[in-house]
Amino acid sequence: MRIAVIDEAEAKAQLGALAEILMQSIEDGALVGFVLPFGTEQARSYWQSIFRSVAEQERLLICAFVENNLVGTVQLYLSTEPNAQHRAEVYKLLVHRDFQRQGIGSALMASVEEEARKRNRSLLLLDTAEGGASERLYRRMNWQEVGVVPHHFVDPFGKPRASIYFMKHLAPPN
């Protein structure tokens, strides 16, 4: 497995794989901002909307590759506000269903922390669905729960779900 921050050109080249992973995640119930029905064009449109942010380096697109195939991704949004240059937000940790439970999510999150440290970000924030595999992963990786918001979202099937907010303070780079 290889973990890499990809640029806009590589992201565009990987559009099909990114769209597939997003669609699978939604079909499997991931709480990532979309509801069913959700198709290829919506997935491609979402990723295309992210490319500018990647090009402007306000968002890192971190990807996992197995045998040169993109199998997972996570985003790190680097806050651009003048009073928040110390923080970043984690978005859409997604792993292809055929590669789950193989340590890819953990590797992507470890890379998130490493890339944040390189950019002098000392506070990371994220939210996730209560009771899901991602919640368990974040707890294993020592993220601190900040709070729960009941009925914050509906899942892809229209069922109301609570979200849990997590934070993690990072030590400065070595």
XYZ file of C-alpha atoms in Angstrom:
174
model
C 0.000 0.000 0.000
C 1.140 3.505 -0.839
C -0.303 6.673 0.715
C 0.163 9.920 -1.212
C -1.091 13.483 -1.347
C -2.254 13.929 -4.917
C -2.426 17.176 -6.859
C -5.216 18.451 -9.080
C -3.883 16.740 -12.216
C -3.639 13.348 -10.503
C -7.066 13.857 -8.901
C -8.561 14.478 -12.334
C -6.832 11.358 -13.654
C -8.332 9.379 -10.744
C -11.852 10.802 -11.149
C -13.409 7.434 -12.045
C -11.930 5.661 -9.011
C -12.845 8.533 -6.685
C -16.421 8.518 -7.977
C -16.698 4.751 -7.537
C -15.460 4.870 -3.932
C -17.870 7.697 -3.096
C -20.835 5.884 -4.678
C -20.011 2.617 -2.885
C -19.663 4.406 0.435
C -23.061 6.035 0.058
C -24.673 2.759 -1.042
C -23.173 1.158 2.080
C -24.712 3.852 4.291
C -21.802 6.235 4.859
C -22.867 9.552 6.314
C -20.896 11.777 3.944
C -23.470 14.365 2.913
C -25.500 12.572 0.265
C -28.720 10.550 0.038
C -29.892 7.844 -2.327
C -30.472 7.696 -5.193
C -26.935 8.813 -5.970
C -25.268 8.119 -9.291
C -22.094 8.442 -11.265
C -22.748 11.977 -12.499
C -23.404 13.245 -8.966
C -20.237 11.569 -7.726
C -18.141 12.971 -10.560
C -19.649 16.424 -10.024
C -18.795 16.321 -6.312
C -15.146 15.471 -6.982
C -14.866 18.068 -9.732
C -16.071 20.664 -7.212
C -13.155 19.663 -4.940
C -10.441 20.020 -7.587
C -10.157 23.820 -7.330
C -9.665 23.611 -3.565
C -6.936 21.024 -4.160
C -5.311 23.216 -6.824
C -5.314 26.198 -4.446
C -3.726 23.995 -1.764
C -6.410 24.808 0.793
C -7.399 21.137 0.767
C -5.174 18.086 0.627
C -6.496 14.995 -1.108
C -4.729 12.050 0.500
C -5.138 8.720 -1.261
C -4.279 5.083 -0.651
C -3.111 2.951 -3.548
C -2.792 -0.823 -3.768
C -0.962 -2.035 -6.874
C -1.417 1.478 -8.349
C -5.207 1.338 -7.880
C -6.806 4.043 -5.763
C -8.608 2.248 -2.920
C -9.147 4.961 -0.314
C -9.136 8.684 0.262
C -9.489 11.372 2.896
C -9.415 15.153 2.717
C -7.660 17.623 4.981
C -9.066 21.132 4.751
C -6.505 23.677 5.927
C -8.400 26.538 7.532
C -7.735 29.777 5.679
C -9.147 32.160 8.293
C -6.454 34.444 9.753
C -7.369 33.468 13.315
C -7.424 29.735 12.590
C -4.125 28.986 10.875
C -3.418 26.391 13.560
C -6.302 24.073 12.686
C -7.554 21.784 9.941
C -10.674 19.700 9.333
C -10.874 16.111 8.161
C -13.482 15.230 5.541
C -14.768 12.088 3.883
C -12.587 9.184 4.931
C -13.617 6.615 2.307
C -12.234 3.141 1.629
C -13.321 0.903 -1.243
C -15.527 -1.876 0.147
C -13.175 -4.597 -1.147
C -10.300 -3.120 0.887
C -11.954 -2.359 4.208
C -10.616 -3.819 7.460
C -7.087 -3.958 6.062
C -5.651 -0.932 7.875
C -6.168 1.508 5.011
C -8.385 3.875 7.021
C -5.820 3.920 9.828
C -3.002 4.577 7.373
C -4.930 7.430 5.767
C -5.646 8.988 9.163
C -2.001 8.644 10.210
C -1.088 10.472 7.006
C -3.644 13.188 7.814
C -1.878 13.793 11.111
C 1.568 13.795 9.495
C 0.523 16.222 6.736
C -1.172 18.511 9.276
C 1.992 18.618 11.395
C 4.099 19.471 8.326
C 1.821 22.476 7.822
C 2.005 23.561 11.476
C -1.579 22.572 12.222
C -1.941 21.644 15.879
C -5.699 21.050 16.076
C -7.710 18.655 13.912
C -11.507 18.456 13.864
C -13.971 16.028 12.300
C -17.461 14.656 12.651
C -18.788 11.193 11.977
C -21.940 9.122 12.335
C -22.564 7.817 15.808
C -22.102 4.063 16.093
C -20.226 3.514 12.841
C -16.891 1.950 11.983
C -15.328 5.407 11.632
C -16.253 6.286 15.202
C -14.456 3.165 16.426
C -11.414 3.993 14.294
C -11.141 7.546 15.625
C -11.449 6.345 19.209
C -8.693 3.744 18.618
C -6.514 6.523 17.226
C -6.990 8.610 20.379
C -9.303 11.268 19.036
C -11.219 13.051 21.781
C -15.008 13.265 21.619
C -16.251 16.856 21.828
C -19.984 16.194 21.671
C -22.943 14.488 20.059
C -25.590 16.239 17.967
C -28.793 14.159 17.824
C -30.664 14.067 14.482
C -27.881 16.086 12.875
C -28.158 14.411 9.471
C -30.157 11.813 7.640
C -28.239 8.828 6.351
C -28.335 7.878 2.650
C -31.585 6.001 3.298
C -33.321 9.002 4.915
C -33.015 7.833 8.536
C -32.113 10.568 11.087
C -28.665 10.034 12.602
C -26.600 11.624 15.319
C -23.140 12.889 14.571
C -20.212 12.881 16.940
C -17.634 15.646 16.834
C -14.026 14.743 17.567
C -10.827 16.730 17.967
C -7.170 15.892 18.248
C -4.308 18.066 19.406
C -1.081 17.331 17.571
C 2.433 17.670 18.860
C 4.707 19.839 16.704
C 6.760 18.089 13.997
C 10.044 16.490 15.105
